[in-house]
mmCIF file of C-alpha atoms and ligand atoms in Angstrom:
data_model
loop_
_atom_site.group_PDB
_atom_site.id
_atom_site.type_symbol
_atom_site.label_atom_id
_atom_site.label_comp_id
_atom_site.label_asym_id
_atom_site.label_seq_id
_atom_site.Cartn_x
_atom_site.Cartn_y
_atom_site.Cartn_z
ATOM 1 C CA MET E 1 106.807 -26.227 33.300
ATOM 2 C CA SER E 2 105.279 -22.780 33.499
ATOM 3 C CA TYR E 3 108.396 -20.677 32.772
ATOM 4 C CA ARG E 4 106.778 -17.914 34.798
ATOM 5 C CA LYS E 5 110.060 -16.468 36.103
ATOM 6 C CA GLU E 6 111.756 -16.753 32.696
ATOM 7 C CA LEU E 7 108.872 -14.864 31.084
ATOM 8 C CA ARG E 8 108.939 -12.134 33.720
ATOM 9 C CA VAL E 9 112.699 -11.580 33.502
ATOM 10 C CA ALA E 10 112.596 -11.667 29.690
ATOM 11 C CA GLU E 11 109.744 -9.131 29.511
ATOM 12 C CA LEU E 12 111.386 -6.716 31.920
ATOM 13 C CA ALA E 13 114.838 -7.088 30.367
ATOM 14 C CA VAL E 14 113.428 -6.442 26.895
ATOM 15 C CA GLN E 15 111.387 -3.513 28.206
ATOM 16 C CA ARG E 16 114.489 -1.905 29.759
ATOM 17 C CA ALA E 17 116.600 -2.513 26.657
ATOM 18 C CA ALA E 18 113.846 -1.018 24.485
ATOM 19 C CA LEU E 19 113.942 2.151 26.600
ATOM 20 C CA LEU E 20 117.626 2.439 25.763
ATOM 21 C CA THR E 21 117.035 1.905 22.047
ATOM 22 C CA GLN E 22 114.256 4.522 22.046
ATOM 23 C CA ARG E 23 116.678 7.113 23.399
ATOM 24 C CA VAL E 24 119.145 6.335 20.593
ATOM 25 C CA PHE E 25 116.341 6.266 17.990
ATOM 26 C CA HIS E 26 115.604 9.927 18.706
ATOM 27 C CA GLU E 27 119.283 10.958 18.506
ATOM 28 C CA LYS E 28 120.771 11.960 15.207
ATOM 29 C CA ALA E 29 124.151 10.369 15.947
ATOM 30 C CA LYS E 30 123.699 6.652 16.532
ATOM 31 C CA GLY E 31 127.383 5.667 16.672
ATOM 32 C CA THR E 32 127.082 3.363 13.674
ATOM 33 C CA LEU E 33 129.842 0.875 12.772
ATOM 34 C CA SER E 34 129.955 -1.495 9.843
ATOM 35 C CA LYS E 35 130.532 -5.149 10.759
ATOM 36 C CA ASP E 36 132.648 -7.655 8.802
ATOM 37 C CA ASP E 37 129.572 -8.739 6.822
ATOM 38 C CA LYS E 38 128.971 -5.027 5.969
ATOM 39 C CA SER E 39 125.790 -4.872 8.099
ATOM 40 C CA PRO E 40 125.416 -1.909 10.485
ATOM 41 C CA VAL E 41 125.546 -1.975 14.291
ATOM 42 C CA THR E 42 124.872 1.018 16.569
ATOM 43 C CA ILE E 43 125.374 2.045 20.175
ATOM 44 C CA GLY E 44 121.734 0.986 20.628
ATOM 45 C CA ASP E 45 122.474 -2.615 19.591
ATOM 46 C CA PHE E 46 125.487 -2.870 21.932
ATOM 47 C CA GLY E 47 123.763 -1.187 24.876
ATOM 48 C CA ALA E 48 120.615 -3.305 24.580
ATOM 49 C CA GLN E 49 122.665 -6.520 24.377
ATOM 50 C CA ALA E 50 124.617 -5.545 27.531
ATOM 51 C CA LEU E 51 121.458 -4.830 29.568
ATOM 52 C CA ILE E 52 119.654 -8.015 28.505
ATOM 53 C CA ILE E 53 122.626 -10.317 29.092
ATOM 54 C CA HIS E 54 123.182 -8.706 32.509
ATOM 55 C CA ALA E 55 119.558 -9.511 33.425
ATOM 56 C CA ILE E 56 119.763 -13.134 32.222
ATOM 57 C CA ARG E 57 123.050 -13.695 34.052
ATOM 58 C CA ARG E 58 121.603 -12.442 37.363
ATOM 59 C CA SER E 59 118.584 -14.755 37.313
ATOM 60 C CA PHE E 60 119.865 -17.728 35.319
ATOM 61 C CA PRO E 61 123.656 -17.820 35.718
ATOM 62 C CA THR E 62 124.233 -21.194 34.071
ATOM 63 C CA ASP E 63 122.092 -20.624 30.949
ATOM 64 C CA GLU E 64 123.807 -20.115 27.582
ATOM 65 C CA ILE E 65 123.226 -17.098 25.347
ATOM 66 C CA VAL E 66 123.338 -16.819 21.551
ATOM 67 C CA GLY E 67 123.535 -13.055 21.042
ATOM 68 C CA GLU E 68 124.094 -11.274 17.746
ATOM 69 C CA GLU E 69 126.747 -8.786 18.858
ATOM 70 C CA GLU E 70 130.239 -8.991 20.416
ATOM 71 C CA ALA E 71 132.483 -6.311 21.919
ATOM 72 C CA SER E 72 135.829 -6.645 20.109
ATOM 73 C CA SER E 73 135.309 -3.496 18.027
ATOM 74 C CA LEU E 74 134.485 -1.542 21.221
ATOM 75 C CA ARG E 75 137.677 -2.607 22.971
ATOM 76 C CA GLU E 76 139.517 -0.741 20.178
ATOM 77 C CA ASN E 77 137.201 2.263 20.215
ATOM 78 C CA LYS E 78 137.245 3.926 23.647
ATOM 79 C CA ALA E 79 135.082 6.854 22.581
ATOM 80 C CA LEU E 80 132.268 4.599 21.381
ATOM 81 C CA ALA E 81 132.566 2.345 24.450
ATOM 82 C CA ASP E 82 132.300 5.473 26.657
ATOM 83 C CA GLN E 83 129.197 6.594 24.778
ATOM 84 C CA ILE E 84 127.522 3.186 25.238
ATOM 85 C CA TRP E 85 128.483 3.131 28.907
ATOM 86 C CA ARG E 86 126.808 6.489 29.499
ATOM 87 C CA LEU E 87 123.623 5.165 27.916
ATOM 88 C CA VAL E 88 123.660 1.829 29.748
ATOM 89 C CA ASN E 89 124.457 3.470 33.064
ATOM 90 C CA SER E 90 121.535 5.872 32.784
ATOM 91 C CA THR E 91 118.774 3.526 31.550
ATOM 92 C CA LYS E 92 116.580 2.214 34.355
ATOM 93 C CA LEU E 93 113.058 0.891 34.775
ATOM 94 C CA GLU E 94 110.896 3.319 36.748
ATOM 95 C CA ASP E 95 109.518 0.490 38.877
ATOM 96 C CA GLU E 96 112.136 -0.280 41.551
ATOM 97 C CA ALA E 97 111.115 -3.910 42.072
ATOM 98 C CA ALA E 98 111.274 -4.478 38.312
ATOM 99 C CA GLU E 99 114.713 -2.835 38.086
ATOM 100 C CA GLU E 100 115.861 -5.228 40.819
ATOM 101 C CA GLN E 101 114.436 -8.214 38.881
ATOM 102 C CA VAL E 102 116.629 -7.351 35.896
ATOM 103 C CA GLY E 103 119.741 -7.250 38.060
ATOM 104 C CA GLY E 104 119.938 -3.514 38.802
ATOM 105 C CA PRO E 105 122.699 -1.453 37.238
ATOM 106 C CA ILE E 106 125.825 -2.836 35.568
ATOM 107 C CA LYS E 107 128.738 -1.876 37.843
ATOM 108 C CA SER E 108 131.430 -0.764 35.426
ATOM 109 C CA GLN E 109 132.315 -0.324 31.772
ATOM 110 C CA ARG E 110 134.490 -3.426 31.998
ATOM 111 C CA GLU E 111 131.513 -5.465 33.244
ATOM 112 C CA MET E 112 129.420 -4.034 30.406
ATOM 113 C CA LEU E 113 131.916 -5.191 27.756
ATOM 114 C CA GLN E 114 132.093 -8.612 29.407
ATOM 115 C CA ALA E 115 128.305 -8.884 29.324
ATOM 116 C CA ILE E 116 128.212 -8.032 25.603
ATOM 117 C CA ASP E 117 130.743 -10.818 25.006
ATOM 118 C CA GLU E 118 128.685 -13.434 26.803
ATOM 119 C CA GLY E 119 126.467 -14.013 23.788
ATOM 120 C CA GLN E 120 128.909 -16.310 22.025
ATOM 121 C CA SER E 121 127.292 -19.703 22.738
ATOM 122 C CA PRO E 122 127.381 -21.993 19.700
ATOM 123 C CA GLY E 123 123.735 -22.947 20.393
ATOM 124 C CA GLY E 124 122.567 -26.510 19.795
ATOM 125 C CA SER E 125 120.043 -29.135 20.809
ATOM 126 C CA ARG E 126 120.884 -29.507 24.501
ATOM 127 C CA GLY E 127 120.136 -27.383 27.546
ATOM 128 C CA ARG E 128 118.809 -23.871 28.082
ATOM 129 C CA ILE E 129 119.856 -21.333 25.439
ATOM 130 C CA TRP E 130 118.629 -17.755 25.099
ATOM 131 C CA ALA E 131 118.556 -16.300 21.545
ATOM 132 C CA LEU E 132 119.008 -12.527 21.616
ATOM 133 C CA ASP E 133 118.728 -9.894 18.898
ATOM 134 C CA PRO E 134 119.219 -6.579 20.734
ATOM 135 C CA ILE E 135 118.016 -4.597 17.709
ATOM 136 C CA ASP E 136 116.456 -6.569 14.898
ATOM 137 C CA GLY E 137 116.111 -4.465 11.776
ATOM 138 C CA THR E 138 119.037 -2.146 12.495
ATOM 139 C CA MET E 139 118.552 -0.760 8.988
ATOM 140 C CA GLY E 140 114.970 0.145 9.861
ATOM 141 C CA PHE E 141 116.189 1.648 13.130
ATOM 142 C CA LEU E 142 118.622 3.862 11.189
ATOM 143 C CA ARG E 143 115.994 4.775 8.589
ATOM 144 C CA GLY E 144 113.464 5.799 11.231
ATOM 145 C CA GLY E 145 111.339 2.690 10.555
ATOM 146 C CA GLN E 146 110.273 -0.433 12.419
ATOM 147 C CA TYR E 147 112.678 -2.411 14.581
ATOM 148 C CA ALA E 148 112.382 -4.928 17.418
ATOM 149 C CA VAL E 149 114.190 -6.042 20.572
ATOM 150 C CA CYS E 150 113.954 -9.841 20.547
ATOM 151 C CA LEU E 151 114.584 -12.529 23.151
ATOM 152 C CA ALA E 152 113.619 -16.205 23.282
ATOM 153 C CA LEU E 153 114.414 -19.149 25.528
ATOM 154 C CA ILE E 154 115.157 -22.419 23.736
ATOM 155 C CA VAL E 155 115.240 -25.602 25.855
ATOM 156 C CA ASP E 156 116.609 -28.786 24.273
ATOM 157 C CA GLY E 157 116.060 -27.266 20.834
ATOM 158 C CA HIS E 158 112.460 -26.090 21.390
ATOM 159 C CA ILE E 159 111.354 -22.492 21.963
ATOM 160 C CA LYS E 160 109.576 -22.141 25.294
ATOM 161 C CA VAL E 161 109.390 -18.360 25.784
ATOM 162 C CA GLY E 162 109.432 -15.512 23.251
ATOM 163 C CA VAL E 163 109.359 -11.758 23.851
ATOM 164 C CA LEU E 164 109.398 -8.977 21.232
ATOM 165 C CA ALA E 165 109.398 -5.237 21.863
ATOM 166 C CA CYS E 166 108.339 -3.177 18.842
ATOM 167 C CA PRO E 167 108.719 0.478 19.890
ATOM 168 C CA ASN E 168 107.335 1.888 16.632
ATOM 169 C CA LEU E 169 104.257 -0.306 16.116
ATOM 170 C CA PRO E 170 100.876 1.122 17.159
ATOM 171 C CA VAL E 171 99.791 0.062 20.659
ATOM 172 C CA ASP E 172 96.291 -0.767 19.430
ATOM 173 C CA ASP E 173 96.166 -4.320 18.046
ATOM 174 C CA SER E 174 93.326 -3.397 15.699
ATOM 175 C CA THR E 175 95.131 -0.556 13.894
ATOM 176 C CA PRO E 176 95.259 -1.530 10.191
ATOM 177 C CA LEU E 177 98.726 -2.606 9.152
ATOM 178 C CA SER E 178 100.662 0.070 7.366
ATOM 179 C CA ALA E 179 104.210 0.848 6.366
ATOM 180 C CA ASP E 180 103.901 4.167 8.208
ATOM 181 C CA VAL E 181 106.426 4.639 10.948
ATOM 182 C CA ALA E 182 106.646 6.551 14.164
ATOM 183 C CA ASN E 183 105.438 10.087 14.293
ATOM 184 C CA ASP E 184 107.840 12.445 16.059
ATOM 185 C CA SER E 185 106.296 12.138 19.486
ATOM 186 C CA GLY E 186 105.984 8.342 19.259
ATOM 187 C CA GLU E 187 102.568 8.748 20.907
ATOM 188 C CA GLY E 188 100.293 5.697 20.708
ATOM 189 C CA ARG E 189 103.234 3.536 19.708
ATOM 190 C CA GLY E 190 105.256 0.802 21.388
ATOM 191 C CA VAL E 191 104.118 -2.811 21.929
ATOM 192 C CA LEU E 192 105.473 -5.724 23.934
ATOM 193 C CA PHE E 193 104.497 -9.147 22.546
ATOM 194 C CA SER E 194 105.026 -12.309 24.610
ATOM 195 C CA ALA E 195 104.345 -16.019 24.362
ATOM 196 C CA VAL E 196 104.986 -19.143 26.397
ATOM 197 C CA LEU E 197 104.703 -22.521 24.679
ATOM 198 C CA GLY E 198 101.212 -23.924 25.288
ATOM 199 C CA SER E 199 99.933 -20.756 26.996
ATOM 200 C CA GLY E 200 99.053 -18.468 24.081
ATOM 201 C CA ALA E 201 100.395 -15.115 22.961
ATOM 202 C CA THR E 202 99.753 -11.641 24.369
ATOM 203 C CA SER E 203 100.398 -7.981 23.687
ATOM 204 C CA ARG E 204 100.509 -4.909 25.905
ATOM 205 C CA SER E 205 101.674 -1.352 25.721
ATOM 206 C CA LEU E 206 105.448 -0.953 26.027
ATOM 207 C CA SER E 207 105.369 1.319 29.057
ATOM 208 C CA ARG E 208 108.244 2.873 31.001
ATOM 209 C CA GLY E 209 106.973 1.786 34.402
ATOM 210 C CA ALA E 210 105.466 -1.430 35.804
ATOM 211 C CA LEU E 211 104.298 -3.814 33.069
ATOM 212 C CA GLU E 212 100.712 -3.123 32.071
ATOM 213 C CA LYS E 213 98.063 -5.830 31.942
ATOM 214 C CA SER E 214 98.372 -7.838 28.731
ATOM 215 C CA GLN E 215 95.646 -9.083 26.385
ATOM 216 C CA SER E 216 95.526 -12.291 24.331
ATOM 217 C CA ILE E 217 96.238 -11.938 20.646
ATOM 218 C CA HIS E 218 95.079 -14.150 17.780
ATOM 219 C CA MET E 219 95.697 -14.372 14.085
ATOM 220 C CA LYS E 220 92.755 -13.305 11.964
ATOM 221 C CA ASP E 221 90.575 -15.805 10.124
ATOM 222 C CA VAL E 222 91.148 -15.554 6.400
ATOM 223 C CA PRO E 223 87.913 -16.738 4.784
ATOM 224 C CA ASN E 224 88.993 -15.358 1.416
ATOM 225 C CA ILE E 225 92.718 -15.503 0.692
ATOM 226 C CA THR E 226 92.443 -12.920 -2.090
ATOM 227 C CA HIS E 227 91.802 -10.298 0.621
ATOM 228 C CA ALA E 228 94.854 -11.300 2.687
ATOM 229 C CA ILE E 229 97.377 -8.663 3.717
ATOM 230 C CA PHE E 230 100.927 -9.904 3.389
ATOM 231 C CA CYS E 231 104.036 -8.354 4.814
ATOM 232 C CA GLU E 232 107.640 -8.594 3.731
ATOM 233 C CA SER E 233 111.062 -7.032 4.407
ATOM 234 C CA VAL E 234 111.869 -3.515 3.269
ATOM 235 C CA GLU E 235 115.348 -4.602 2.183
ATOM 236 C CA ALA E 236 115.277 -6.316 -1.215
ATOM 237 C CA GLY E 237 118.515 -8.082 -0.253
ATOM 238 C CA HIS E 238 116.856 -9.879 2.684
ATOM 239 C CA SER E 239 113.962 -11.491 0.826
ATOM 240 C CA SER E 240 112.861 -11.730 -2.788
ATOM 241 C CA HIS E 241 110.235 -9.085 -3.484
ATOM 242 C CA SER E 242 109.676 -10.474 -6.976
ATOM 243 C CA ASP E 243 109.038 -14.077 -5.829
ATOM 244 C CA GLN E 244 106.757 -12.732 -3.103
ATOM 245 C CA ALA E 245 104.819 -10.679 -5.648
ATOM 246 C CA ASP E 246 104.431 -13.773 -7.858
ATOM 247 C CA ILE E 247 103.123 -15.813 -4.904
ATOM 248 C CA ALA E 248 100.645 -13.094 -3.974
ATOM 249 C CA LYS E 249 99.464 -12.981 -7.578
ATOM 250 C CA LYS E 250 99.077 -16.765 -7.671
ATOM 251 C CA LEU E 251 96.906 -16.511 -4.538
ATOM 252 C CA GLY E 252 94.807 -13.806 -6.176
ATOM 253 C CA ILE E 253 95.944 -11.133 -3.725
ATOM 254 C CA THR E 254 95.613 -7.713 -5.310
ATOM 255 C CA ARG E 255 96.534 -5.485 -2.348
ATOM 256 C CA GLN E 256 100.025 -4.068 -2.166
ATOM 257 C CA SER E 257 102.303 -5.780 0.347
ATOM 258 C CA VAL E 258 103.165 -3.962 3.567
ATOM 259 C CA ARG E 259 106.932 -3.618 3.834
ATOM 260 C CA MET E 260 108.440 -3.336 7.283
ATOM 261 C CA ASP E 261 111.761 -4.161 8.895
ATOM 262 C CA SER E 262 112.374 -6.697 11.653
ATOM 263 C CA GLN E 263 110.280 -9.232 13.557
ATOM 264 C CA ALA E 264 107.577 -6.550 13.811
ATOM 265 C CA LYS E 265 106.204 -8.585 10.865
ATOM 266 C CA TYR E 266 105.672 -11.653 13.081
ATOM 267 C CA GLY E 267 104.050 -9.540 15.827
ATOM 268 C CA SER E 268 101.806 -7.805 13.301
ATOM 269 C CA ILE E 269 100.367 -10.992 11.839
ATOM 270 C CA ALA E 270 100.094 -12.627 15.285
ATOM 271 C CA ARG E 271 97.705 -9.876 16.389
ATOM 272 C CA GLY E 272 95.707 -9.992 13.162
ATOM 273 C CA ALA E 273 96.824 -6.617 11.813
ATOM 274 C CA GLY E 274 98.216 -8.520 8.830
ATOM 275 C CA ASP E 275 97.719 -12.103 7.623
ATOM 276 C CA LEU E 276 100.833 -13.525 5.972
ATOM 277 C CA TYR E 277 104.594 -13.069 6.271
ATOM 278 C CA LEU E 278 106.580 -14.204 3.224
ATOM 279 C CA ARG E 279 110.393 -14.356 3.304
ATOM 280 C CA LEU E 280 111.678 -15.991 0.137
ATOM 281 C CA PRO E 281 115.454 -16.427 -0.044
ATOM 282 C CA VAL E 282 117.459 -14.142 -2.318
ATOM 283 C CA ARG E 283 120.736 -16.030 -2.035
ATOM 284 C CA ALA E 284 120.846 -19.816 -1.780
ATOM 285 C CA ASP E 285 123.839 -19.698 0.584
ATOM 286 C CA TYR E 286 122.351 -17.382 3.273
ATOM 287 C CA GLU E 287 121.599 -19.126 6.584
ATOM 288 C CA GLU E 288 118.963 -17.312 8.643
ATOM 289 C CA LYS E 289 120.082 -16.596 12.244
ATOM 290 C CA ILE E 290 118.127 -18.106 15.135
ATOM 291 C CA TRP E 291 117.845 -14.686 16.876
ATOM 292 C CA ASP E 292 116.058 -13.271 13.809
ATOM 293 C CA HIS E 293 113.158 -15.738 14.143
ATOM 294 C CA ALA E 294 112.923 -17.478 17.543
ATOM 295 C CA ALA E 295 110.636 -15.062 19.424
ATOM 296 C CA GLY E 296 108.468 -14.352 16.359
ATOM 297 C CA ASP E 297 108.071 -18.039 15.487
ATOM 298 C CA LEU E 298 106.653 -18.852 18.940
ATOM 299 C CA ILE E 299 104.439 -15.748 19.126
ATOM 300 C CA VAL E 300 102.849 -16.535 15.752
ATOM 301 C CA ARG E 301 102.351 -20.220 16.563
ATOM 302 C CA GLU E 302 100.804 -19.427 19.948
ATOM 303 C CA ALA E 303 98.462 -16.951 18.240
ATOM 304 C CA GLY E 304 97.138 -19.708 15.960
ATOM 305 C CA GLY E 305 99.621 -19.582 13.124
ATOM 306 C CA HIS E 306 101.885 -22.048 11.411
ATOM 307 C CA VAL E 307 105.500 -21.155 10.557
ATOM 308 C CA THR E 308 107.607 -23.160 8.121
ATOM 309 C CA ASP E 309 110.312 -22.667 5.531
ATOM 310 C CA VAL E 310 109.582 -22.640 1.787
ATOM 311 C CA GLU E 311 109.578 -26.442 1.742
ATOM 312 C CA GLY E 312 107.026 -26.731 4.532
ATOM 313 C CA ARG E 313 109.491 -27.741 7.253
ATOM 314 C CA ARG E 314 109.166 -26.259 10.745
ATOM 315 C CA LEU E 315 112.061 -23.923 11.606
ATOM 316 C CA ASP E 316 114.723 -25.960 13.439
ATOM 317 C CA PHE E 317 116.359 -23.975 16.236
ATOM 318 C CA SER E 318 118.445 -26.905 17.523
ATOM 319 C CA LEU E 319 121.278 -26.820 14.977
ATOM 320 C CA GLY E 320 123.489 -23.991 16.236
ATOM 321 C CA ARG E 321 123.455 -20.238 15.687
ATOM 322 C CA THR E 322 121.739 -20.510 12.305
ATOM 323 C CA LEU E 323 118.686 -22.252 10.817
ATOM 324 C CA LYS E 324 120.982 -24.281 8.587
ATOM 325 C CA GLU E 325 118.336 -26.801 7.498
ATOM 326 C CA ASN E 326 115.738 -24.180 6.508
ATOM 327 C CA LYS E 327 115.315 -21.882 3.528
ATOM 328 C CA GLY E 328 113.113 -18.804 3.877
ATOM 329 C CA VAL E 329 110.025 -18.384 6.056
ATOM 330 C CA ILE E 330 106.281 -18.742 5.369
ATOM 331 C CA ALA E 331 104.081 -17.678 8.302
ATOM 332 C CA ALA E 332 100.294 -17.864 7.985
ATOM 333 C CA PRO E 333 97.155 -18.782 9.926
ATOM 334 C CA LYS E 334 97.008 -22.587 10.326
ATOM 335 C CA ALA E 335 93.887 -22.917 8.177
ATOM 336 C CA VAL E 336 95.440 -21.322 5.076
ATOM 337 C CA HIS E 337 99.119 -22.228 5.461
ATOM 338 C CA GLU E 338 99.000 -25.289 3.176
ATOM 339 C CA HIS E 339 97.260 -23.269 0.469
ATOM 340 C CA VAL E 340 99.939 -20.543 0.704
ATOM 341 C CA LEU E 341 102.665 -23.173 0.598
ATOM 342 C CA ASP E 342 101.193 -24.663 -2.588
ATOM 343 C CA ALA E 343 101.498 -21.227 -4.209
ATOM 344 C CA VAL E 344 105.096 -20.901 -2.948
ATOM 345 C CA ARG E 345 105.996 -24.316 -4.394
ATOM 346 C CA SER E 346 104.387 -23.570 -7.709
ATOM 347 C CA VAL E 347 106.229 -20.239 -8.070
ATOM 348 C CA LEU E 348 109.581 -21.743 -7.058
ATOM 349 C CA ASP E 349 109.112 -24.783 -9.332
ATOM 350 C CA SER E 350 108.410 -22.565 -12.321
ATOM 351 C CA LYS E 351 111.667 -20.624 -11.937
HETATM 352 N N1 LIG X 401 120.868 -12.023 2.703
HETATM 353 C C1 LIG X 401 120.007 -12.016 3.719
HETATM 354 N N2 LIG X 401 118.879 -12.744 3.666
HETATM 355 C C2 LIG X 401 118.008 -12.742 4.677
HETATM 356 N N3 LIG X 401 118.188 -12.014 5.822
HETATM 357 C C3 LIG X 401 119.291 -11.263 5.949
HETATM 358 C C4 LIG X 401 120.259 -11.214 4.902
HETATM 359 N N4 LIG X 401 121.250 -10.399 5.281
HETATM 360 C C5 LIG X 401 120.919 -9.948 6.517
HETATM 361 N N5 LIG X 401 119.749 -10.471 6.930
HETATM 362 C C6 LIG X 401 119.061 -10.264 8.212
HETATM 363 O O1 LIG X 401 117.706 -9.950 8.079
HETATM 364 C C7 LIG X 401 117.300 -9.300 9.273
HETATM 365 C C8 LIG X 401 116.363 -8.178 8.992
HETATM 366 O O2 LIG X 401 115.294 -8.670 8.289
HETATM 367 P P1 LIG X 401 114.274 -7.684 7.636
HETATM 368 O O3 LIG X 401 114.908 -7.176 6.379
HETATM 369 O O4 LIG X 401 113.097 -8.546 7.425
HETATM 370 O O5 LIG X 401 114.041 -6.618 8.633
HETATM 371 C C9 LIG X 401 118.508 -8.761 9.949
HETATM 372 O O6 LIG X 401 118.685 -9.392 11.173
HETATM 373 C C10 LIG X 401 119.597 -9.086 8.961
HETATM 374 O O7 LIG X 401 120.774 -9.473 9.565
HETATM 375 P P2 LIG X 401 121.820 -8.389 10.139
HETATM 376 O O8 LIG X 401 121.406 -8.157 11.567
HETATM 377 O O9 LIG X 401 123.115 -9.045 10.046
HETATM 378 O O10 LIG X 401 121.680 -7.130 9.303
HETATM 379 MG MG1 LIG X 402 118.149 -9.301 13.255
HETATM 380 MG MG1 LIG X 403 120.285 -7.189 15.291
HETATM 381 MG MG1 LIG X 404 122.483 -6.921 12.664
#
């Protein structure tokens, strides 16, 4: 199957949602709430989830959706719901045909709240399931750093389509990876990464209008691992900086890691701006969420990479809303992955 329509709808839906998040990014007040697990959520997360679910529903009404957010807190907070509605109602793609392909406008605030709540699928190994993270790296988004709008289609447990918008990454694939974030104007920034299983991975500028022509992306060859550039989370609570430093040392890597929030890490290594992404667990009981990895996993694999957990197992997206059988993430070019994994094992065994 080509998944041509799924890719198109996903790209346009993510593009439109990213436009909404960019508007919020430049506002001081982001309408931040704290969720039950103490993590933040903003009007950008809610608005982006509403627009993307609306688009999926219009084109693929019987598909299931595993989305990160839900609307219960908004039903008790009219002022915040009004604020999100104003944003959602005024975010459109400039290209009319494209706007039509993502279902046009949402009709009412009630419909918007319903859309947000349609991301409650339990996931699983059967049928067509979209995994949606409307803003991945909300902490980065609040800090003025990297973040991503992420969408993937999983069919019978396997990822078929992955799309990532990274509004604060440089457009140019060859820009050296850095922890620097958007300048005020955002000029030269904003990338849309895509992949379809078996068809390779691409990047293009995240424009406001019709989608620009994309180019193929590939992971870089790493002839000498000691020169590899590795990236990791900014948040020390999301992955173990000390284990990652030990692994880098074991590999003979002397360069400082590049710390960035969100799946921008997967996109960055897929286009060869960086080489490795290490995500070593901090807490043994944390289960990674499928929406935090699905799009990035496919984009890296289609760009010539291999993605496993710390034990060398492929990430298993067929087990529900979380990656319950995996611990951590190791993403690297195929040719060096085993070597990196040996270093991971040796560091973890010595603890
Ligand atoms: N203890 C944890 N370990 C790993 N990832 C976590 C943990 N707590 C939250 N996350 C998730 O990590 C993702 C961000 O990763 P990164 O730090 O690499 O940008 C977020 O989606 C965040 O979830 P949440 O959306 O609930 O905040
Ligand atoms: Mg996330
Ligand atoms: Mg999120
Ligand atoms: Mg979150």
